Amino acid sequence: MLHSVRARLTMWYTAILALVLVIFGAVSYVLLAREIRAETDASLADTAHEFAAAFDPAEHTHGRDALLDFRYSDREILVLSPRAEVVMASKSRLGTVERKRIEAFVRAGGRGLHSIPGGEEGDGIRIIATPIDVLGTHYTVVVARALNEQADRLESAAHAVFFGIPVALLVAAAGGYLLARKSLAPVTVMSMKARQIGAETLDERIETGNERDELGFLAVTLNGLLERLQGSFESQRRFMADASHELRTPIAIIQGEADVALGRRDRSAADYRESIEVMQRAARKLTRIVQNLFLLARGDAGRYPMSMSRFYLGEIVADCVRGMRSVAQSRGVTITCSTAEDMVIVADEELIHRLVLNLVENAVKFTPEGGKVHVSLASEGESYAIRVADTGHGIPPSEQERIFERFYRGDRVRPTNAGGAGLGLPIARWIAEVHGGELRLDHSGPEGSEFVAVLPAEAVSS
Ligand code: ADP
């Protein structure tokens, strides 16, 4: 029962309300009791005052009439002699015990307000004793009032509080529960919906209702989460599909070449060698794709073990250019490089090497015969900028952002399969970003393209 938020809310609400009502009831009761007592005392004082005024000593013989005039249904008047004996009394319903106690009080010189405890069943009386002089004799006028009426009023008030509070709490608890159930109903609906959404139905969304209230906001937040999940789920799915597609080609080449080599008996050693070379190239491509995939997967999971060291960036750039020189020459492309020697960087040397190599390889690969590739390194404030410019055909504007997507290969490249698997630029960008830098296409057009990688001198691993 208490596992439900509805029940807990109702319980807390009822408990707090109970506390408030009990405090309110107790305070009201105390104030009411005080008020009733004050009212009684005031009425006694008024009566005594009025009686004393009317009990003119000159007309004291009419005292009894006057006294009778002062007889109120709810209070009694007694006149006591100096020896504290009752000489005059209204038609009193006071018990003898109480009368005796009044006399004892007056005899002891008691004056003013005083409470006298009741007999067997009464609630006691409240009196006021006032001295009056009648022809030089000191009498005492006592006005008394039984306290049972006040006690009854207080009892009714106590009953009202005693029965009223539980009834109010019951009504409030029922109302609170219904209210909590009504306000939390959308949460139940949301949970049911969320439970139904699986990998195959990630495009479904939770109904938001009023987006400005807390529950609507929760639904919008959950929908945002679903949106992101769907996005990453789809990109994973695409990645898997693309990866298996890319892996299929070299595997098919190896398989086909092996079938051919083994299928014919009369093959020369040169034929076998040729087949093995084809298989070797395919295997190399396969290895490269797998290595790249592994690198990206570890990068995505944030588990790539970066090995940071301090080295000269110029040396890495020059090394990559040197390594590509023979390939460039074989394609009739001139490759040049301008770097300074004292550019020290703290980074993962192997990754930086890979970044530069991917850019230079692309530049050489996509530059036609007779073209030029120029690689430069310059410092820009706290960072270094590696620029790789070529005189190739350029990248169409529609492809300029897409070339950084995984497995994306330009339309020009695709039919000839001249490029790699479309992982070179995504990996290069990831390397730049993981070092706290960036990789972008600076410009590209029919006159050529220029990529720029900006790396902070002291890599901030992101
Ligand atoms: P790959 O080189 O393996 O095809 P990349 O991710 O390195 O994959 O490059 C993606 C695409 O970007 C290439 O297929 C090509 O269309 C385009 N591209 C990259 N570098 C250049 C360049 N220097 N000149 C023209 N196009 C380029």
Short mmCIF file of C-alpha atoms and ligand atoms in Angstrom, two decimals:
data_model
loop_
_atom_site.label_atom_id
_atom_site.label_comp_id
_atom_site.label_asym_id
_atom_site.label_seq_id
_atom_site.Cartn_x
_atom_site.Cartn_y
_atom_site.Cartn_z
CA MET A 1 0.00 0.00 0.00
CA LEU A 2 2.73 2.46 1.04
CA HIS A 3 4.68 1.59 -2.09
CA SER A 4 2.26 3.74 -4.01
CA VAL A 5 3.01 7.45 -4.23
CA ARG A 6 -0.74 8.12 -4.05
CA ALA A 7 -1.00 6.41 -0.66
CA ARG A 8 2.14 8.07 0.66
CA LEU A 9 0.98 11.50 -0.47
CA THR A 10 -2.42 10.93 1.15
CA MET A 11 -0.82 9.70 4.34
CA TRP A 12 1.49 12.69 4.63
CA TYR A 13 -1.24 15.09 3.76
CA THR A 14 -3.61 13.56 6.33
CA ALA A 15 -0.93 13.44 9.01
CA ILE A 16 -0.05 17.10 8.53
CA LEU A 17 -3.72 18.08 8.46
CA ALA A 18 -4.33 16.04 11.65
CA LEU A 19 -1.49 17.85 13.39
CA VAL A 20 -2.82 21.24 12.29
CA LEU A 21 -6.39 20.38 13.35
CA VAL A 22 -5.31 19.03 16.74
CA ILE A 23 -3.24 22.15 17.48
CA PHE A 24 -6.04 24.37 16.20
CA GLY A 25 -8.64 22.46 18.28
CA ALA A 26 -6.56 22.59 21.46
CA VAL A 27 -5.79 26.30 21.10
CA SER A 28 -9.46 27.08 20.32
CA TYR A 29 -10.56 25.06 23.35
CA VAL A 30 -8.18 26.86 25.70
CA LEU A 31 -9.20 30.29 24.32
CA LEU A 32 -12.89 29.43 24.57
CA ALA A 33 -12.49 28.24 28.19
CA ARG A 34 -10.69 31.47 29.04
CA GLU A 35 -13.35 33.53 27.29
CA ILE A 36 -16.19 31.75 29.13
CA ARG A 37 -14.45 32.23 32.48
CA ALA A 38 -13.88 35.92 31.77
CA GLU A 39 -17.50 36.32 30.71
CA THR A 40 -18.70 34.67 33.96
CA ASP A 41 -16.43 36.85 36.08
CA ALA A 42 -17.60 39.97 34.28
CA SER A 43 -21.27 39.07 34.73
CA LEU A 44 -20.69 38.39 38.46
CA ALA A 45 -18.95 41.73 38.89
CA ASP A 46 -21.75 43.52 36.99
CA THR A 47 -24.43 41.92 39.12
CA ALA A 48 -22.60 42.71 42.36
CA HIS A 49 -22.11 46.28 41.20
CA GLU A 50 -25.75 46.72 40.21
CA PHE A 51 -26.96 45.19 43.45
CA ALA A 52 -24.70 47.34 45.56
CA ALA A 53 -25.94 50.44 43.76
CA ALA A 54 -29.61 49.47 44.11
CA PHE A 55 -29.21 48.42 47.73
CA ASP A 56 -29.53 51.95 48.96
CA PRO A 57 -28.91 52.00 52.74
CA ALA A 58 -31.80 54.48 53.13
CA GLU A 59 -34.18 51.94 51.67
CA HIS A 60 -32.61 48.95 53.24
CA THR A 61 -35.95 47.83 54.56
CA HIS A 62 -36.93 47.20 50.99
CA GLY A 63 -33.76 45.28 50.65
CA ARG A 64 -35.47 41.96 50.19
CA ASP A 65 -37.57 43.31 47.29
CA ALA A 66 -34.55 44.83 45.74
CA LEU A 67 -32.80 41.57 46.24
CA LEU A 68 -35.61 39.70 44.57
CA ASP A 69 -35.43 42.15 41.66
CA PHE A 70 -31.88 41.08 41.30
CA ARG A 71 -32.66 37.51 41.17
CA TYR A 72 -31.41 36.14 37.92
CA SER A 73 -32.24 32.71 36.80
CA ASP A 74 -28.56 31.76 36.54
CA ARG A 75 -27.05 33.51 39.57
CA GLU A 76 -27.75 33.76 43.24
CA ILE A 77 -27.32 36.67 45.62
CA LEU A 78 -26.54 36.33 49.30
CA VAL A 79 -26.10 39.04 51.88
CA LEU A 80 -23.95 38.02 54.79
CA SER A 81 -23.80 39.72 58.18
CA PRO A 82 -20.49 40.90 59.63
CA ARG A 83 -20.33 37.51 61.35
CA ALA A 84 -20.63 35.85 58.00
CA GLU A 85 -24.11 34.50 58.48
CA VAL A 86 -26.55 34.64 55.61
CA VAL A 87 -29.15 37.26 56.42
CA MET A 88 -30.71 37.52 53.05
CA ALA A 89 -30.63 35.18 50.07
CA SER A 90 -32.36 34.92 46.74
CA LYS A 91 -34.34 31.78 46.21
CA SER A 92 -31.17 29.82 46.20
CA ARG A 93 -30.57 26.46 44.68
CA LEU A 94 -27.15 26.34 46.24
CA GLY A 95 -26.41 23.20 48.24
CA THR A 96 -25.59 23.47 51.92
CA VAL A 97 -21.99 22.44 51.30
CA GLU A 98 -21.51 25.33 48.93
CA ARG A 99 -23.29 27.75 51.24
CA LYS A 100 -20.99 26.68 54.09
CA ARG A 101 -17.97 27.18 51.97
CA ILE A 102 -19.12 30.69 50.97
CA GLU A 103 -19.60 31.55 54.63
CA ALA A 104 -16.18 30.18 55.47
CA PHE A 105 -14.65 32.23 52.67
CA VAL A 106 -16.29 35.43 53.84
CA ARG A 107 -15.52 34.71 57.48
CA ALA A 108 -11.88 34.34 56.56
CA GLY A 109 -12.08 37.87 55.14
CA GLY A 110 -12.25 36.72 51.54
CA ARG A 111 -13.08 39.40 48.99
CA GLY A 112 -13.40 39.50 45.21
CA LEU A 113 -13.60 36.57 42.80
CA HIS A 114 -13.22 33.04 44.05
CA SER A 115 -13.99 29.52 42.86
CA ILE A 116 -15.67 27.11 45.18
CA PRO A 117 -15.44 23.41 44.40
CA GLY A 118 -18.75 21.61 43.95
CA GLY A 119 -20.36 18.96 46.07
CA GLU A 120 -21.05 15.38 44.97
CA GLU A 121 -22.24 16.09 41.47
CA GLY A 122 -21.96 19.86 40.81
CA ASP A 123 -19.19 21.46 38.80
CA GLY A 124 -18.57 24.02 41.53
CA ILE A 125 -19.48 27.69 41.69
CA ARG A 126 -17.80 30.96 40.98
CA ILE A 127 -18.48 33.81 43.40
CA ILE A 128 -17.67 37.43 43.87
CA ALA A 129 -17.73 38.83 47.40
CA THR A 130 -18.24 42.61 47.72
CA PRO A 131 -18.48 44.52 51.00
CA ILE A 132 -21.33 47.06 51.46
CA ASP A 133 -22.14 49.32 54.34
CA VAL A 134 -25.73 49.53 55.55
CA LEU A 135 -26.18 52.12 58.27
CA GLY A 136 -22.69 51.55 59.52
CA THR A 137 -22.95 47.78 59.48
CA HIS A 138 -20.53 45.97 57.18
CA TYR A 139 -22.38 43.45 55.12
CA THR A 140 -20.96 41.33 52.39
CA VAL A 141 -22.83 40.77 49.17
CA VAL A 142 -21.95 37.52 47.42
CA VAL A 143 -23.05 36.86 43.88
CA ALA A 144 -22.63 33.22 42.93
CA ARG A 145 -23.01 31.43 39.70
CA ALA A 146 -23.02 27.68 39.14
CA LEU A 147 -20.36 26.54 36.73
CA ASN A 148 -22.30 23.68 35.13
CA GLU A 149 -23.54 25.81 32.26
CA GLN A 150 -19.98 26.81 31.40
CA ALA A 151 -18.88 23.22 31.82
CA ASP A 152 -21.65 22.16 29.41
CA ARG A 153 -20.57 24.71 26.84
CA LEU A 154 -16.96 23.57 27.10
CA GLU A 155 -18.03 19.97 26.89
CA SER A 156 -20.00 20.66 23.69
CA ALA A 157 -16.98 22.43 22.25
CA ALA A 158 -14.78 19.47 23.20
CA HIS A 159 -17.26 17.08 21.58
CA ALA A 160 -17.32 19.13 18.42
CA VAL A 161 -13.52 19.01 18.27
CA PHE A 162 -13.35 15.34 19.24
CA PHE A 163 -15.81 14.17 16.59
CA GLY A 164 -15.23 16.93 14.06
CA ILE A 165 -11.51 16.30 13.62
CA PRO A 166 -11.78 12.59 12.66
CA VAL A 167 -14.66 13.34 10.27
CA ALA A 168 -12.71 16.22 8.68
CA LEU A 169 -9.64 13.98 8.40
CA LEU A 170 -11.64 11.19 6.81
CA VAL A 171 -13.14 13.53 4.22
CA ALA A 172 -9.76 15.16 3.59
CA ALA A 173 -8.00 11.79 3.24
CA ALA A 174 -10.60 10.52 0.76
CA GLY A 175 -10.44 13.79 -1.19
CA GLY A 176 -6.64 13.83 -1.05
CA TYR A 177 -6.44 10.25 -2.30
CA LEU A 178 -8.78 10.95 -5.22
CA LEU A 179 -6.85 14.11 -6.06
CA ALA A 180 -3.50 12.31 -5.91
CA ARG A 181 -4.90 9.51 -8.07
CA LYS A 182 -6.21 11.96 -10.62
CA SER A 183 -2.99 13.96 -10.78
CA LEU A 184 -0.78 10.89 -10.96
CA ALA A 185 -2.90 9.07 -13.52
CA PRO A 186 -0.81 10.47 -16.43
CA VAL A 187 2.32 8.98 -14.83
CA THR A 188 0.73 5.54 -14.94
CA VAL A 189 -0.26 6.07 -18.57
CA MET A 190 3.30 7.22 -19.36
CA SER A 191 4.81 4.18 -17.64
CA MET A 192 2.55 1.81 -19.58
CA LYS A 193 3.46 3.51 -22.83
CA ALA A 194 7.18 3.52 -21.99
CA ARG A 195 6.96 -0.18 -21.19
CA GLN A 196 5.50 -0.87 -24.63
CA ILE A 197 8.27 0.96 -26.46
CA GLY A 198 10.99 -1.44 -27.56
CA ALA A 199 13.85 -1.48 -30.05
CA GLU A 200 11.41 -1.97 -32.92
CA THR A 201 9.02 0.77 -31.85
CA LEU A 202 11.48 3.49 -30.91
CA ASP A 203 9.65 5.91 -33.21
CA GLU A 204 6.62 5.93 -30.90
CA ARG A 205 6.21 8.82 -28.49
CA ILE A 206 4.52 9.45 -25.15
CA GLU A 207 1.50 11.74 -25.11
CA THR A 208 2.56 15.04 -23.57
CA GLY A 209 -0.76 16.62 -22.49
CA ASN A 210 -0.15 20.10 -21.08
CA GLU A 211 3.52 20.70 -21.80
CA ARG A 212 3.73 23.51 -19.27
CA ASP A 213 2.95 21.43 -16.20
CA GLU A 214 5.45 19.11 -14.50
CA LEU A 215 4.04 15.91 -15.98
CA GLY A 216 3.92 17.39 -19.47
CA PHE A 217 7.53 18.44 -18.98
CA LEU A 218 8.43 14.90 -17.89
CA ALA A 219 6.75 13.50 -21.01
CA VAL A 220 8.62 15.99 -23.22
CA THR A 221 11.89 15.03 -21.50
CA LEU A 222 11.19 11.32 -22.00
CA ASN A 223 10.33 11.96 -25.64
CA GLY A 224 13.63 13.82 -26.02
CA LEU A 225 15.40 10.82 -24.55
CA LEU A 226 13.57 8.50 -26.96
CA GLU A 227 14.51 10.80 -29.83
CA ARG A 228 18.20 10.60 -28.90
CA LEU A 229 18.01 6.86 -28.34
CA GLN A 230 16.34 6.38 -31.70
CA GLY A 231 19.01 8.53 -33.33
CA SER A 232 21.90 6.62 -31.84
CA PHE A 233 20.15 3.30 -32.38
CA GLU A 234 19.67 4.09 -36.03
CA SER A 235 23.21 5.28 -36.48
CA GLN A 236 24.46 2.09 -34.82
CA ARG A 237 22.28 0.06 -37.13
CA ARG A 238 23.54 1.99 -40.15
CA PHE A 239 27.08 1.59 -38.92
CA MET A 240 26.65 -2.16 -38.61
CA ALA A 241 25.10 -2.42 -42.05
CA ASP A 242 27.83 -0.27 -43.63
CA ALA A 243 30.58 -2.10 -41.78
CA SER A 244 29.39 -5.52 -42.89
CA HIS A 245 28.96 -4.20 -46.43
CA GLU A 246 32.54 -2.89 -46.45
CA LEU A 247 33.90 -6.11 -45.01
CA ARG A 248 32.05 -8.17 -47.60
CA THR A 249 33.99 -6.81 -50.57
CA PRO A 250 37.54 -7.83 -49.54
CA ILE A 251 36.24 -11.13 -48.18
CA ALA A 252 34.52 -11.82 -51.50
CA ILE A 253 37.77 -10.98 -53.35
CA ILE A 254 39.79 -13.37 -51.16
CA GLN A 255 37.16 -16.08 -51.54
CA GLY A 256 36.90 -15.62 -55.31
CA GLU A 257 40.63 -15.50 -55.85
CA ALA A 258 41.15 -18.61 -53.72
CA ASP A 259 38.46 -20.45 -55.69
CA VAL A 260 40.11 -19.50 -58.97
CA ALA A 261 43.60 -20.45 -57.78
CA LEU A 262 42.53 -23.81 -56.48
CA GLY A 263 40.02 -24.55 -59.24
CA ARG A 264 42.53 -24.89 -62.09
CA ARG A 265 45.30 -27.43 -61.96
CA ASP A 266 47.43 -26.16 -64.80
CA ARG A 267 48.35 -22.79 -63.22
CA SER A 268 51.84 -21.47 -63.30
CA ALA A 269 53.76 -20.24 -60.29
CA ALA A 270 53.34 -16.68 -61.61
CA ASP A 271 49.54 -17.13 -61.72
CA TYR A 272 49.54 -18.38 -58.15
CA ARG A 273 51.71 -15.47 -57.09
CA GLU A 274 49.34 -13.05 -58.76
CA SER A 275 46.36 -14.58 -56.97
CA ILE A 276 48.17 -14.48 -53.64
CA GLU A 277 49.05 -10.83 -54.20
CA VAL A 278 45.39 -10.03 -54.89
CA MET A 279 44.44 -11.87 -51.71
CA GLN A 280 47.17 -10.03 -49.79
CA ARG A 281 45.86 -6.64 -50.94
CA ALA A 282 42.32 -7.62 -49.96
CA ALA A 283 43.52 -8.93 -46.61
CA ARG A 284 45.39 -5.66 -46.00
CA LYS A 285 42.28 -3.71 -46.76
CA LEU A 286 40.32 -5.98 -44.46
CA THR A 287 42.83 -5.49 -41.67
CA ARG A 288 42.71 -1.74 -42.11
CA ILE A 289 38.93 -1.62 -42.01
CA VAL A 290 38.82 -3.80 -38.90
CA GLN A 291 41.49 -1.67 -37.21
CA ASN A 292 39.58 1.51 -38.06
CA LEU A 293 36.32 0.04 -36.83
CA PHE A 294 37.98 -1.05 -33.62
CA LEU A 295 39.47 2.42 -33.14
CA LEU A 296 36.10 4.14 -33.69
CA ALA A 297 34.27 1.68 -31.44
CA ARG A 298 36.74 2.29 -28.60
CA GLY A 299 36.58 6.03 -29.27
CA ASP A 300 32.77 5.96 -29.08
CA ALA A 301 32.86 4.05 -25.84
CA GLY A 302 35.39 6.56 -24.45
CA ARG A 303 37.80 3.69 -23.84
CA TYR A 304 40.62 4.53 -26.19
CA PRO A 305 43.82 4.34 -24.13
CA MET A 306 45.47 7.65 -25.01
CA SER A 307 49.20 7.59 -24.55
CA MET A 308 50.26 11.21 -24.23
CA SER A 309 53.82 12.32 -24.85
CA ARG A 310 55.72 15.48 -25.74
CA PHE A 311 57.08 15.55 -29.29
CA TYR A 312 57.80 17.83 -32.22
CA LEU A 313 54.72 18.12 -34.40
CA GLY A 314 56.84 19.24 -37.38
CA GLU A 315 58.64 15.91 -37.37
CA ILE A 316 55.40 13.96 -37.57
CA VAL A 317 54.12 16.11 -40.44
CA ALA A 318 57.43 15.78 -42.33
CA ASP A 319 57.43 12.03 -41.70
CA CYS A 320 53.94 11.60 -43.20
CA VAL A 321 54.87 13.65 -46.25
CA ARG A 322 58.08 11.62 -46.69
CA GLY A 323 56.09 8.39 -46.41
CA MET A 324 53.65 9.48 -49.13
CA ARG A 325 56.28 10.86 -51.48
CA SER A 326 56.80 7.67 -53.50
CA VAL A 327 53.02 7.10 -53.87
CA ALA A 328 52.62 10.73 -54.95
CA GLN A 329 55.44 10.36 -57.44
CA SER A 330 53.92 7.22 -58.92
CA ARG A 331 50.73 9.21 -59.52
CA GLY A 332 52.55 12.19 -60.93
CA VAL A 333 51.62 14.42 -58.00
CA THR A 334 54.11 16.82 -56.45
CA ILE A 335 54.04 16.96 -52.69
CA THR A 336 55.69 19.73 -50.68
CA CYS A 337 55.82 20.57 -47.02
CA SER A 338 56.64 23.63 -44.89
CA THR A 339 57.04 23.25 -41.15
CA ALA A 340 59.04 24.81 -38.36
CA GLU A 341 61.09 22.61 -36.12
CA ASP A 342 60.38 23.91 -32.66
CA MET A 343 56.67 23.17 -32.47
CA VAL A 344 56.30 20.97 -29.42
CA ILE A 345 52.96 19.33 -28.71
CA VAL A 346 51.70 17.11 -25.93
CA ALA A 347 49.45 14.51 -27.56
CA ASP A 348 49.06 10.88 -28.57
CA GLU A 349 51.80 10.61 -31.18
CA GLU A 350 50.39 7.59 -32.97
CA LEU A 351 46.95 9.17 -33.33
CA ILE A 352 48.36 12.49 -34.55
CA HIS A 353 50.43 10.59 -37.10
CA ARG A 354 47.30 8.86 -38.28
CA LEU A 355 45.36 12.11 -38.55
CA VAL A 356 48.02 13.76 -40.73
CA LEU A 357 48.49 10.62 -42.81
CA ASN A 358 44.74 10.29 -43.50
CA LEU A 359 44.62 13.89 -44.76
CA VAL A 360 47.77 13.59 -46.87
CA GLU A 361 46.70 10.22 -48.31
CA ASN A 362 43.34 11.69 -49.35
CA ALA A 363 45.00 14.73 -50.89
CA VAL A 364 47.33 12.56 -52.97
CA LYS A 365 44.54 10.10 -53.81
CA PHE A 366 42.10 12.74 -55.04
CA THR A 367 44.56 14.88 -56.96
CA PRO A 368 44.93 14.09 -60.66
CA GLU A 369 48.25 13.64 -62.38
CA GLY A 370 50.30 16.81 -62.59
CA GLY A 371 48.64 18.23 -59.49
CA LYS A 372 50.19 19.48 -56.28
CA VAL A 373 49.75 18.78 -52.63
CA HIS A 374 51.11 21.17 -50.04
CA VAL A 375 51.22 20.47 -46.32
CA SER A 376 52.00 23.29 -43.90
CA LEU A 377 52.24 23.66 -40.16
CA ALA A 378 51.90 26.96 -38.34
CA SER A 379 51.22 28.02 -34.80
CA GLU A 380 48.03 29.94 -34.09
CA GLY A 381 48.10 31.28 -30.56
CA GLU A 382 48.04 28.34 -28.17
CA SER A 383 47.29 25.92 -31.02
CA TYR A 384 48.88 24.52 -34.15
CA ALA A 385 47.20 24.46 -37.52
CA ILE A 386 48.06 21.70 -39.97
CA ARG A 387 46.86 22.62 -43.45
CA VAL A 388 46.70 20.08 -46.27
CA ALA A 389 45.96 21.73 -49.62
CA ASP A 390 45.65 20.03 -52.99
CA THR A 391 44.82 20.93 -56.56
CA GLY A 392 42.27 18.14 -56.99
CA HIS A 393 38.74 18.38 -58.43
CA GLY A 394 37.36 19.49 -55.09
CA ILE A 395 34.35 18.31 -53.17
CA PRO A 396 30.84 19.29 -54.31
CA PRO A 397 29.11 21.59 -51.75
CA SER A 398 26.39 18.97 -51.18
CA GLU A 399 29.04 16.52 -49.97
CA GLN A 400 31.16 18.88 -47.92
CA GLU A 401 29.65 18.04 -44.52
CA ARG A 402 28.81 14.45 -45.36
CA ILE A 403 32.42 13.50 -46.04
CA PHE A 404 32.95 13.44 -42.26
CA GLU A 405 30.23 10.80 -41.83
CA ARG A 406 31.29 7.24 -41.32
CA PHE A 407 31.47 5.13 -44.50
CA TYR A 408 30.60 8.10 -46.65
CA ARG A 409 32.40 8.19 -49.93
CA GLY A 410 32.01 10.87 -52.53
CA ASP A 411 29.97 10.14 -55.65
CA ARG A 412 33.04 10.51 -57.80
CA VAL A 413 34.88 7.90 -55.81
CA ARG A 414 32.16 5.34 -55.26
CA PRO A 415 31.88 3.73 -58.71
CA THR A 416 35.62 3.30 -59.10
CA ASN A 417 36.11 2.28 -55.49
CA ALA A 418 39.30 4.36 -55.65
CA GLY A 419 39.00 5.47 -52.06
CA GLY A 420 39.03 3.51 -48.86
CA ALA A 421 36.04 2.52 -46.76
CA GLY A 422 35.00 6.08 -46.01
CA LEU A 423 36.47 6.01 -42.50
CA GLY A 424 39.56 8.19 -43.01
CA LEU A 425 37.98 11.59 -42.33
CA PRO A 426 35.68 10.49 -39.46
CA ILE A 427 38.70 8.99 -37.74
CA ALA A 428 40.80 12.11 -38.38
CA ARG A 429 38.05 14.32 -36.98
CA TRP A 430 37.65 12.09 -33.93
CA ILE A 431 41.41 12.30 -33.29
CA ALA A 432 41.35 16.11 -33.51
CA GLU A 433 38.37 16.31 -31.19
CA VAL A 434 39.68 13.85 -28.64
CA HIS A 435 42.69 16.16 -28.32
CA GLY A 436 40.42 19.15 -27.79
CA GLY A 437 40.94 20.43 -31.33
CA GLU A 438 38.96 20.34 -34.54
CA LEU A 439 39.16 19.25 -38.16
CA ARG A 440 37.32 21.07 -40.91
CA LEU A 441 37.30 21.54 -44.63
CA ASP A 442 38.62 25.09 -45.00
CA HIS A 443 37.55 25.46 -48.62
CA SER A 444 37.02 23.31 -51.66
CA GLY A 445 36.29 24.00 -55.29
CA PRO A 446 37.39 23.06 -58.82
CA GLU A 447 40.84 24.52 -58.06
CA GLY A 448 41.35 22.15 -55.15
CA SER A 449 40.61 21.58 -51.48
CA GLU A 450 42.19 22.55 -48.21
CA PHE A 451 41.63 20.75 -44.91
CA VAL A 452 42.76 22.28 -41.64
CA ALA A 453 43.32 20.47 -38.37
CA VAL A 454 43.69 22.72 -35.33
CA LEU A 455 45.33 21.09 -32.32
CA PRO A 456 46.00 22.69 -28.95
CA ALA A 457 49.70 22.64 -28.00
CA GLU A 458 48.79 21.00 -24.71
CA ALA A 459 46.01 18.59 -25.59
CA VAL A 460 42.89 18.86 -23.48
CA SER A 461 41.60 15.32 -23.66
CA SER A 462 37.83 15.55 -24.24
P1 ADP B 1 38.00 7.42 -48.10
O1 ADP B 1 39.16 8.25 -48.40
O2 ADP B 1 38.35 6.14 -47.49
O3 ADP B 1 37.00 7.31 -49.19
P2 ADP B 1 37.45 9.47 -46.28
O4 ADP B 1 36.59 9.49 -45.08
O5 ADP B 1 38.90 9.74 -46.05
O6 ADP B 1 37.20 8.12 -46.94
O7 ADP B 1 36.89 10.51 -47.27
C1 ADP B 1 35.51 10.55 -47.57
C2 ADP B 1 35.26 11.17 -48.91
O8 ADP B 1 35.64 12.55 -48.86
C3 ADP B 1 36.08 10.59 -50.03
O9 ADP B 1 35.42 9.46 -50.54
C4 ADP B 1 36.11 11.74 -51.02
O10 ADP B 1 34.91 11.76 -51.78
C5 ADP B 1 36.11 12.96 -50.15
N1 ADP B 1 37.47 13.53 -50.00
C6 ADP B 1 38.27 13.40 -48.93
N2 ADP B 1 39.41 14.09 -49.07
C7 ADP B 1 39.33 14.67 -50.31
C8 ADP B 1 40.19 15.52 -51.08
N3 ADP B 1 41.38 15.91 -50.61
N4 ADP B 1 39.77 15.93 -52.29
C9 ADP B 1 38.58 15.56 -52.76
N5 ADP B 1 37.70 14.75 -52.08
C10 ADP B 1 38.08 14.31 -50.88
#
